[in-house]
Amino acid sequence: MPLDPRAARFLDMAAAGRAEPRERTIAERRAGLAKLMAFARADRMGPPGHDLALPGPAGTIPVRLYGPGGASADEILPGLVFFHGGGLVAGSIETHDVIARALAEASGCRLVSVGYRLAPEHRYPSAAEDAEAALKAIYATASDLAIDTDRIGLVGESGGAALAVGVAVAARSAGPRIALMGLICPVLDCGAESASRIEFAEGYLIDRATLEADLADLLPPGFDPADPRLSPLRLPDLSGLPPAIVHTAECDPLRDEGEAFAARLAAAGMPVTLQRHDGMVHNFHALGAVLPHGRAALDAMGVAFGVALRG
């Protein structure tokens, strides 16, 4: 399908006066994402979250705990551990508050949004270390959080999706059991040039220059962007990973790696559901104020995550 007309109008507006990614400071990159996330809207949204701190490898990790409306504080519910997008250099618990509240409400789950460390102040693998530590701490304190340890899922969007997969890979051998991976417009191969990365290299919200600038800020000297820890599409073996729900956008440079990952999971015998959103761009689910499909899709994602965790 062609680019959605509403998405096309939004892209034209977003492009006006936009600085070249390589010329932006990291503060400007973060401010730009925060401005973009102001367009997040949801068909339904749960109550505000509660800020907590979990132990991490470099001090405490800030998290925010959400629950669906109508659930008592001590009611044991399935849990979602959420890793926000932003290329691992931008984004925060605060910028993604609407997304987290919407997913908690639609899923009927408790959701823990993780404020992992960002580059360039904390280069890779700092974010991955925080993500793994957060899961272990959530599992260890699940009774206090009113989360059912048998029904914990990981949800990651964009760069946060690679964190979700990395946590699942670590848990595959060391535990705890993960019941679901939800991957939204995932970044899963930083070492390849797919057809969609070429086709949508410029003018589709996230472009080649932004991806390259983020990667330059993220990686320490000598780190191979094709390393499977950062590029899990290159993992030699995907067997034993949790069931997955993967969402891609048709007009997203990252589309092909998400769909290739889903195909590899299926080939390894893992249950996987793949949905491509026609005419949509990267981050469409967080642009509900201008994309009605994004608002409805975010709601449907949450519902599907909740159904999957309840079996």
mmCIF file of C-alpha atoms in Angstrom:
data_model
loop_
_atom_site.group_PDB
_atom_site.id
_atom_site.type_symbol
_atom_site.label_atom_id
_atom_site.label_comp_id
_atom_site.label_asym_id
_atom_site.label_seq_id
_atom_site.Cartn_x
_atom_site.Cartn_y
_atom_site.Cartn_z
ATOM 1 C CA MET A 1 0.000 0.000 0.000
ATOM 2 C CA PRO A 2 1.096 3.615 -0.438
ATOM 3 C CA LEU A 3 2.026 5.732 2.535
ATOM 4 C CA ASP A 4 -1.035 6.585 4.635
ATOM 5 C CA PRO A 5 -2.173 10.142 3.693
ATOM 6 C CA ARG A 6 -2.279 11.253 7.333
ATOM 7 C CA ALA A 7 1.213 9.883 7.857
ATOM 8 C CA ALA A 8 2.397 11.712 4.723
ATOM 9 C CA ARG A 9 1.025 15.016 6.012
ATOM 10 C CA PHE A 10 2.656 14.450 9.389
ATOM 11 C CA LEU A 11 6.009 13.653 7.769
ATOM 12 C CA ASP A 12 5.836 16.882 5.768
ATOM 13 C CA MET A 13 5.168 18.822 8.945
ATOM 14 C CA ALA A 14 7.903 17.030 10.897
ATOM 15 C CA ALA A 15 10.470 17.664 8.152
ATOM 16 C CA ALA A 16 9.977 21.429 8.200
ATOM 17 C CA GLY A 17 12.992 23.062 9.808
ATOM 18 C CA ARG A 18 14.431 19.753 11.020
ATOM 19 C CA ALA A 19 18.154 19.861 11.650
ATOM 20 C CA GLU A 20 20.469 17.393 9.968
ATOM 21 C CA PRO A 21 20.806 14.454 12.435
ATOM 22 C CA ARG A 22 24.598 14.543 12.381
ATOM 23 C CA GLU A 23 24.512 18.210 13.383
ATOM 24 C CA ARG A 24 22.212 17.722 16.382
ATOM 25 C CA THR A 25 23.551 17.505 19.893
ATOM 26 C CA ILE A 26 22.428 14.630 22.073
ATOM 27 C CA ALA A 27 20.286 17.093 24.024
ATOM 28 C CA GLU A 28 18.572 18.113 20.777
ATOM 29 C CA ARG A 29 18.051 14.470 19.811
ATOM 30 C CA ARG A 30 16.355 13.819 23.149
ATOM 31 C CA ALA A 31 14.272 16.969 22.948
ATOM 32 C CA GLY A 32 13.187 15.974 19.440
ATOM 33 C CA LEU A 33 11.965 12.576 20.605
ATOM 34 C CA ALA A 34 10.168 14.137 23.564
ATOM 35 C CA LYS A 35 8.415 16.522 21.165
ATOM 36 C CA LEU A 36 7.472 13.614 18.897
ATOM 37 C CA MET A 37 6.075 11.617 21.810
ATOM 38 C CA ALA A 38 3.737 14.513 22.621
ATOM 39 C CA PHE A 39 1.637 13.152 19.736
ATOM 40 C CA ALA A 40 0.954 9.935 21.659
ATOM 41 C CA ARG A 41 -2.728 9.289 22.319
ATOM 42 C CA ALA A 42 -4.605 6.168 23.337
ATOM 43 C CA ASP A 43 -8.162 4.893 22.997
ATOM 44 C CA ARG A 44 -7.973 3.903 26.652
ATOM 45 C CA MET A 45 -5.387 4.654 29.263
ATOM 46 C CA GLY A 46 -4.868 3.351 32.783
ATOM 47 C CA PRO A 47 -4.136 5.323 35.939
ATOM 48 C CA PRO A 48 -0.821 7.122 36.536
ATOM 49 C CA GLY A 49 2.106 4.932 37.533
ATOM 50 C CA HIS A 50 4.094 4.753 40.732
ATOM 51 C CA ASP A 51 7.831 5.453 40.663
ATOM 52 C CA LEU A 52 10.193 2.912 42.214
ATOM 53 C CA ALA A 53 13.899 2.055 42.135
ATOM 54 C CA LEU A 54 15.436 -1.357 41.524
ATOM 55 C CA PRO A 55 19.035 -2.468 42.159
ATOM 56 C CA GLY A 56 21.267 -2.352 39.098
ATOM 57 C CA PRO A 57 24.889 -2.895 38.111
ATOM 58 C CA ALA A 58 25.758 0.804 38.408
ATOM 59 C CA GLY A 59 23.380 1.943 41.140
ATOM 60 C CA THR A 60 19.618 2.017 41.187
ATOM 61 C CA ILE A 61 17.474 1.694 38.060
ATOM 62 C CA PRO A 62 14.386 3.941 37.974
ATOM 63 C CA VAL A 63 11.177 2.178 37.031
ATOM 64 C CA ARG A 64 7.505 3.089 37.006
ATOM 65 C CA LEU A 65 4.846 0.542 37.941
ATOM 66 C CA TYR A 66 1.455 0.773 36.237
ATOM 67 C CA GLY A 67 -1.718 -1.211 36.648
ATOM 68 C CA PRO A 68 -5.078 -1.323 34.892
ATOM 69 C CA GLY A 69 -7.948 0.720 36.225
ATOM 70 C CA GLY A 70 -10.176 -1.141 38.635
ATOM 71 C CA ALA A 71 -7.495 -3.558 39.849
ATOM 72 C CA SER A 72 -6.745 -3.476 43.560
ATOM 73 C CA ALA A 73 -3.134 -2.809 44.559
ATOM 74 C CA ASP A 74 -2.633 -6.340 45.892
ATOM 75 C CA GLU A 75 -4.381 -8.258 43.093
ATOM 76 C CA ILE A 76 -1.857 -10.596 41.462
ATOM 77 C CA LEU A 77 -1.779 -9.938 37.722
ATOM 78 C CA PRO A 78 0.403 -10.890 34.755
ATOM 79 C CA GLY A 79 3.344 -8.546 34.266
ATOM 80 C CA LEU A 80 4.840 -6.708 31.307
ATOM 81 C CA VAL A 81 8.385 -5.350 31.471
ATOM 82 C CA PHE A 82 8.595 -2.420 29.046
ATOM 83 C CA PHE A 83 11.724 -1.070 27.321
ATOM 84 C CA HIS A 84 11.080 2.250 25.570
ATOM 85 C CA GLY A 85 12.424 3.254 22.184
ATOM 86 C CA GLY A 86 14.844 6.028 21.269
ATOM 87 C CA GLY A 87 17.873 4.266 19.825
ATOM 88 C CA LEU A 88 19.225 3.641 23.354
ATOM 89 C CA VAL A 89 20.323 7.297 23.355
ATOM 90 C CA ALA A 90 16.973 9.046 23.891
ATOM 91 C CA GLY A 91 13.590 8.446 25.482
ATOM 92 C CA SER A 92 12.638 7.925 29.094
ATOM 93 C CA ILE A 93 9.947 6.647 31.404
ATOM 94 C CA GLU A 94 8.360 10.095 31.163
ATOM 95 C CA THR A 95 8.345 10.416 27.363
ATOM 96 C CA HIS A 96 6.662 7.022 27.064
ATOM 97 C CA ASP A 97 4.198 7.416 29.916
ATOM 98 C CA VAL A 98 1.128 7.434 27.647
ATOM 99 C CA ILE A 99 2.298 4.274 25.855
ATOM 100 C CA ALA A 100 2.926 2.464 29.146
ATOM 101 C CA ARG A 101 -0.424 3.486 30.631
ATOM 102 C CA ALA A 102 -2.251 2.430 27.473
ATOM 103 C CA LEU A 103 -0.579 -0.987 27.346
ATOM 104 C CA ALA A 104 -1.272 -1.620 31.034
ATOM 105 C CA GLU A 105 -4.941 -0.741 30.639
ATOM 106 C CA ALA A 106 -5.550 -2.637 27.405
ATOM 107 C CA SER A 107 -3.657 -5.732 28.556
ATOM 108 C CA GLY A 108 -5.091 -5.886 32.062
ATOM 109 C CA CYS A 109 -1.523 -6.420 33.279
ATOM 110 C CA ARG A 110 0.827 -4.670 35.612
ATOM 111 C CA LEU A 111 3.523 -2.991 33.576
ATOM 112 C CA VAL A 112 6.996 -1.964 34.708
ATOM 113 C CA SER A 113 8.590 0.703 32.518
ATOM 114 C CA VAL A 114 12.386 0.560 32.841
ATOM 115 C CA GLY A 115 14.551 3.692 32.814
ATOM 116 C CA TYR A 116 17.749 2.072 31.588
ATOM 117 C CA ARG A 117 20.974 4.057 31.146
ATOM 118 C CA LEU A 118 21.417 5.927 27.867
ATOM 119 C CA ALA A 119 24.429 6.546 25.644
ATOM 120 C CA PRO A 120 26.668 8.397 25.024
ATOM 121 C CA GLU A 121 27.035 8.965 28.766
ATOM 122 C CA HIS A 122 26.724 5.201 29.239
ATOM 123 C CA ARG A 123 27.685 3.352 26.100
ATOM 124 C CA TYR A 124 26.577 -0.128 25.167
ATOM 125 C CA PRO A 125 26.209 -2.600 26.863
ATOM 126 C CA SER A 126 25.103 -0.444 29.819
ATOM 127 C CA ALA A 127 21.464 -0.423 28.669
ATOM 128 C CA ALA A 128 21.489 -4.207 28.196
ATOM 129 C CA GLU A 129 22.995 -4.740 31.646
ATOM 130 C CA ASP A 130 20.264 -2.586 33.205
ATOM 131 C CA ALA A 131 17.561 -4.428 31.288
ATOM 132 C CA GLU A 132 18.732 -7.819 32.541
ATOM 133 C CA ALA A 133 19.139 -6.542 36.100
ATOM 134 C CA ALA A 134 15.663 -5.003 36.042
ATOM 135 C CA LEU A 135 14.046 -8.290 35.063
ATOM 136 C CA LYS A 136 15.867 -10.173 37.821
ATOM 137 C CA ALA A 137 14.843 -7.551 40.397
ATOM 138 C CA ILE A 138 11.228 -7.557 39.195
ATOM 139 C CA TYR A 139 11.137 -11.329 39.444
ATOM 140 C CA ALA A 140 12.700 -11.268 42.935
ATOM 141 C CA THR A 141 10.194 -8.692 44.213
ATOM 142 C CA ALA A 142 7.202 -9.888 42.214
ATOM 143 C CA SER A 143 5.076 -10.522 45.301
ATOM 144 C CA ASP A 144 5.565 -6.902 46.409
ATOM 145 C CA LEU A 145 4.692 -5.720 42.896
ATOM 146 C CA ALA A 146 1.645 -8.042 42.737
ATOM 147 C CA ILE A 147 2.977 -9.698 39.576
ATOM 148 C CA ASP A 148 2.538 -13.378 38.723
ATOM 149 C CA THR A 149 6.021 -14.795 38.054
ATOM 150 C CA ASP A 150 4.561 -17.475 35.763
ATOM 151 C CA ARG A 151 3.121 -14.813 33.467
ATOM 152 C CA ILE A 152 5.815 -12.221 32.775
ATOM 153 C CA GLY A 153 6.280 -10.806 29.287
ATOM 154 C CA LEU A 154 8.832 -8.454 27.768
ATOM 155 C CA VAL A 155 7.762 -5.581 25.499
ATOM 156 C CA GLY A 156 10.242 -3.474 23.579
ATOM 157 C CA GLU A 157 9.772 -0.835 20.919
ATOM 158 C CA SER A 158 12.396 0.206 18.371
ATOM 159 C CA GLY A 159 15.814 0.082 20.105
ATOM 160 C CA GLY A 160 14.148 -1.226 23.248
ATOM 161 C CA ALA A 161 13.087 -4.326 21.313
ATOM 162 C CA ALA A 162 16.713 -5.429 21.026
ATOM 163 C CA LEU A 163 16.943 -5.106 24.813
ATOM 164 C CA ALA A 164 13.835 -7.266 25.208
ATOM 165 C CA VAL A 165 15.288 -9.985 22.980
ATOM 166 C CA GLY A 166 18.633 -9.800 24.778
ATOM 167 C CA VAL A 167 16.920 -10.255 28.140
ATOM 168 C CA ALA A 168 14.983 -13.225 26.766
ATOM 169 C CA VAL A 169 18.192 -14.790 25.437
ATOM 170 C CA ALA A 170 19.873 -14.424 28.830
ATOM 171 C CA ALA A 171 16.820 -15.874 30.580
ATOM 172 C CA ARG A 172 16.745 -18.806 28.169
ATOM 173 C CA SER A 173 19.720 -20.340 29.971
ATOM 174 C CA ALA A 174 19.743 -18.648 33.370
ATOM 175 C CA GLY A 175 16.047 -17.960 33.994
ATOM 176 C CA PRO A 176 13.582 -16.675 34.966
ATOM 177 C CA ARG A 177 10.950 -18.039 32.617
ATOM 178 C CA ILE A 178 9.627 -15.480 30.134
ATOM 179 C CA ALA A 179 6.135 -16.082 28.761
ATOM 180 C CA LEU A 180 6.086 -13.565 25.895
ATOM 181 C CA MET A 181 8.129 -11.190 23.753
ATOM 182 C CA GLY A 182 6.244 -8.234 22.282
ATOM 183 C CA LEU A 183 8.358 -6.419 19.674
ATOM 184 C CA ILE A 184 7.130 -3.154 18.131
ATOM 185 C CA CYS A 185 8.980 -1.735 15.088
ATOM 186 C CA PRO A 186 12.109 -3.502 16.367
ATOM 187 C CA VAL A 187 15.735 -2.646 15.636
ATOM 188 C CA LEU A 188 17.312 -6.091 15.359
ATOM 189 C CA ASP A 189 20.265 -5.838 12.980
ATOM 190 C CA CYS A 190 22.623 -2.869 13.162
ATOM 191 C CA GLY A 191 25.154 -4.514 10.911
ATOM 192 C CA ALA A 192 23.203 -4.947 7.674
ATOM 193 C CA GLU A 193 21.631 -2.881 4.906
ATOM 194 C CA SER A 194 18.230 -4.426 4.255
ATOM 195 C CA ALA A 195 15.957 -3.582 1.333
ATOM 196 C CA SER A 196 13.656 -1.564 3.604
ATOM 197 C CA ARG A 197 16.594 0.377 5.070
ATOM 198 C CA ILE A 198 17.491 1.361 1.510
ATOM 199 C CA GLU A 199 13.939 2.050 0.302
ATOM 200 C CA PHE A 200 13.001 4.218 3.284
ATOM 201 C CA ALA A 201 16.418 5.715 3.977
ATOM 202 C CA GLU A 202 15.140 9.296 3.945
ATOM 203 C CA GLY A 203 11.868 11.022 4.699
ATOM 204 C CA TYR A 204 10.097 8.357 6.773
ATOM 205 C CA LEU A 205 10.427 9.760 10.302
ATOM 206 C CA ILE A 206 13.497 7.741 11.252
ATOM 207 C CA ASP A 207 16.140 7.930 8.564
ATOM 208 C CA ARG A 208 19.550 6.520 7.778
ATOM 209 C CA ALA A 209 21.360 9.552 9.170
ATOM 210 C CA THR A 210 19.532 9.308 12.503
ATOM 211 C CA LEU A 211 20.238 5.588 12.785
ATOM 212 C CA GLU A 212 23.923 6.161 12.017
ATOM 213 C CA ALA A 213 24.187 9.056 14.479
ATOM 214 C CA ASP A 214 22.520 7.015 17.221
ATOM 215 C CA LEU A 215 24.851 4.095 16.584
ATOM 216 C CA ALA A 216 27.903 6.364 16.735
ATOM 217 C CA ASP A 217 26.748 7.669 20.118
ATOM 218 C CA LEU A 218 25.857 4.200 21.367
ATOM 219 C CA LEU A 219 28.874 2.023 20.626
ATOM 220 C CA PRO A 220 32.222 2.065 22.415
ATOM 221 C CA PRO A 221 35.355 2.016 20.254
ATOM 222 C CA GLY A 222 35.877 -1.311 18.540
ATOM 223 C CA PHE A 223 32.409 -2.718 19.238
ATOM 224 C CA ASP A 224 31.050 -4.577 16.195
ATOM 225 C CA PRO A 225 27.501 -3.403 15.358
ATOM 226 C CA ALA A 226 26.822 -6.902 14.028
ATOM 227 C CA ASP A 227 27.435 -8.420 17.480
ATOM 228 C CA PRO A 228 24.353 -10.585 18.229
ATOM 229 C CA ARG A 229 23.926 -8.928 21.629
ATOM 230 C CA LEU A 230 23.028 -5.716 19.824
ATOM 231 C CA SER A 231 21.816 -7.304 16.572
ATOM 232 C CA PRO A 232 19.826 -10.360 17.706
ATOM 233 C CA LEU A 233 18.751 -11.208 14.159
ATOM 234 C CA ARG A 234 22.316 -12.560 13.905
ATOM 235 C CA LEU A 235 21.923 -14.974 16.805
ATOM 236 C CA PRO A 236 22.886 -18.434 15.548
ATOM 237 C CA ASP A 237 20.054 -20.175 17.414
ATOM 238 C CA LEU A 238 16.587 -18.790 18.225
ATOM 239 C CA SER A 239 15.185 -22.015 19.636
ATOM 240 C CA GLY A 240 13.941 -21.911 23.195
ATOM 241 C CA LEU A 241 12.950 -18.249 23.089
ATOM 242 C CA PRO A 242 9.488 -17.213 24.306
ATOM 243 C CA PRO A 243 6.434 -16.953 22.058
ATOM 244 C CA ALA A 244 6.558 -13.641 20.210
ATOM 245 C CA ILE A 245 4.199 -11.014 18.857
ATOM 246 C CA VAL A 246 5.968 -8.820 16.304
ATOM 247 C CA HIS A 247 4.572 -5.584 14.833
ATOM 248 C CA THR A 248 6.190 -3.879 11.841
ATOM 249 C CA ALA A 249 5.284 -0.817 9.779
ATOM 250 C CA GLU A 250 5.231 -1.037 6.001
ATOM 251 C CA CYS A 251 7.069 2.269 5.427
ATOM 252 C CA ASP A 252 9.731 1.806 8.082
ATOM 253 C CA PRO A 253 13.412 1.245 7.290
ATOM 254 C CA LEU A 254 13.445 -1.331 10.102
ATOM 255 C CA ARG A 255 10.577 -3.374 8.666
ATOM 256 C CA ASP A 256 12.614 -6.143 7.050
ATOM 257 C CA GLU A 257 14.697 -7.049 10.108
ATOM 258 C CA GLY A 258 11.592 -7.386 12.265
ATOM 259 C CA GLU A 259 9.928 -9.615 9.711
ATOM 260 C CA ALA A 260 13.089 -11.648 9.159
ATOM 261 C CA PHE A 261 13.344 -12.209 12.905
ATOM 262 C CA ALA A 262 9.738 -13.423 13.012
ATOM 263 C CA ALA A 263 10.436 -15.803 10.126
ATOM 264 C CA ARG A 264 13.508 -17.190 11.873
ATOM 265 C CA LEU A 265 11.563 -17.722 15.095
ATOM 266 C CA ALA A 266 8.924 -19.651 13.174
ATOM 267 C CA ALA A 267 11.586 -21.722 11.416
ATOM 268 C CA ALA A 268 13.035 -22.583 14.831
ATOM 269 C CA GLY A 269 9.645 -23.853 15.929
ATOM 270 C CA MET A 270 8.802 -20.912 18.187
ATOM 271 C CA PRO A 271 5.208 -19.623 18.284
ATOM 272 C CA VAL A 272 5.156 -16.220 16.603
ATOM 273 C CA THR A 273 2.534 -13.777 15.355
ATOM 274 C CA LEU A 274 3.595 -11.140 12.840
ATOM 275 C CA GLN A 275 1.506 -8.133 11.859
ATOM 276 C CA ARG A 276 2.620 -5.604 9.272
ATOM 277 C CA HIS A 277 0.747 -2.289 9.478
ATOM 278 C CA ASP A 278 0.130 -1.115 5.934
ATOM 279 C CA GLY A 279 0.945 2.466 5.059
ATOM 280 C CA MET A 280 2.416 3.175 8.494
ATOM 281 C CA VAL A 281 5.777 4.642 9.503
ATOM 282 C CA HIS A 282 8.145 3.929 12.360
ATOM 283 C CA ASN A 283 6.687 4.752 15.793
ATOM 284 C CA PHE A 284 3.145 4.889 14.350
ATOM 285 C CA HIS A 285 1.695 3.378 17.531
ATOM 286 C CA ALA A 286 2.912 6.429 19.462
ATOM 287 C CA LEU A 287 1.390 8.985 17.078
ATOM 288 C CA GLY A 288 -2.255 8.472 17.952
ATOM 289 C CA ALA A 289 -3.003 12.190 17.932
ATOM 290 C CA VAL A 290 -2.448 12.283 14.158
ATOM 291 C CA LEU A 291 -2.781 8.612 13.140
ATOM 292 C CA PRO A 292 -6.088 6.988 14.146
ATOM 293 C CA HIS A 293 -4.654 3.629 13.099
ATOM 294 C CA GLY A 294 -1.796 4.102 15.562
ATOM 295 C CA ARG A 295 -4.210 4.710 18.403
ATOM 296 C CA ALA A 296 -6.282 1.626 17.554
ATOM 297 C CA ALA A 297 -3.183 -0.488 16.968
ATOM 298 C CA LEU A 298 -1.712 0.411 20.356
ATOM 299 C CA ASP A 299 -4.920 -0.694 22.010
ATOM 300 C CA ALA A 300 -4.972 -3.952 20.037
ATOM 301 C CA MET A 301 -1.333 -4.636 20.932
ATOM 302 C CA GLY A 302 -2.108 -4.341 24.619
ATOM 303 C CA VAL A 303 -5.132 -6.609 24.342
ATOM 304 C CA ALA A 304 -3.101 -9.245 22.469
ATOM 305 C CA PHE A 305 -0.270 -9.120 25.022
ATOM 306 C CA GLY A 306 -2.743 -9.676 27.843
ATOM 307 C CA VAL A 307 -4.479 -12.556 26.066
ATOM 308 C CA ALA A 308 -1.127 -14.210 25.348
ATOM 309 C CA LEU A 309 -0.035 -14.029 29.001
ATOM 310 C CA ARG A 310 -3.299 -15.479 30.222
ATOM 311 C CA GLY A 311 -2.955 -18.419 27.847
#
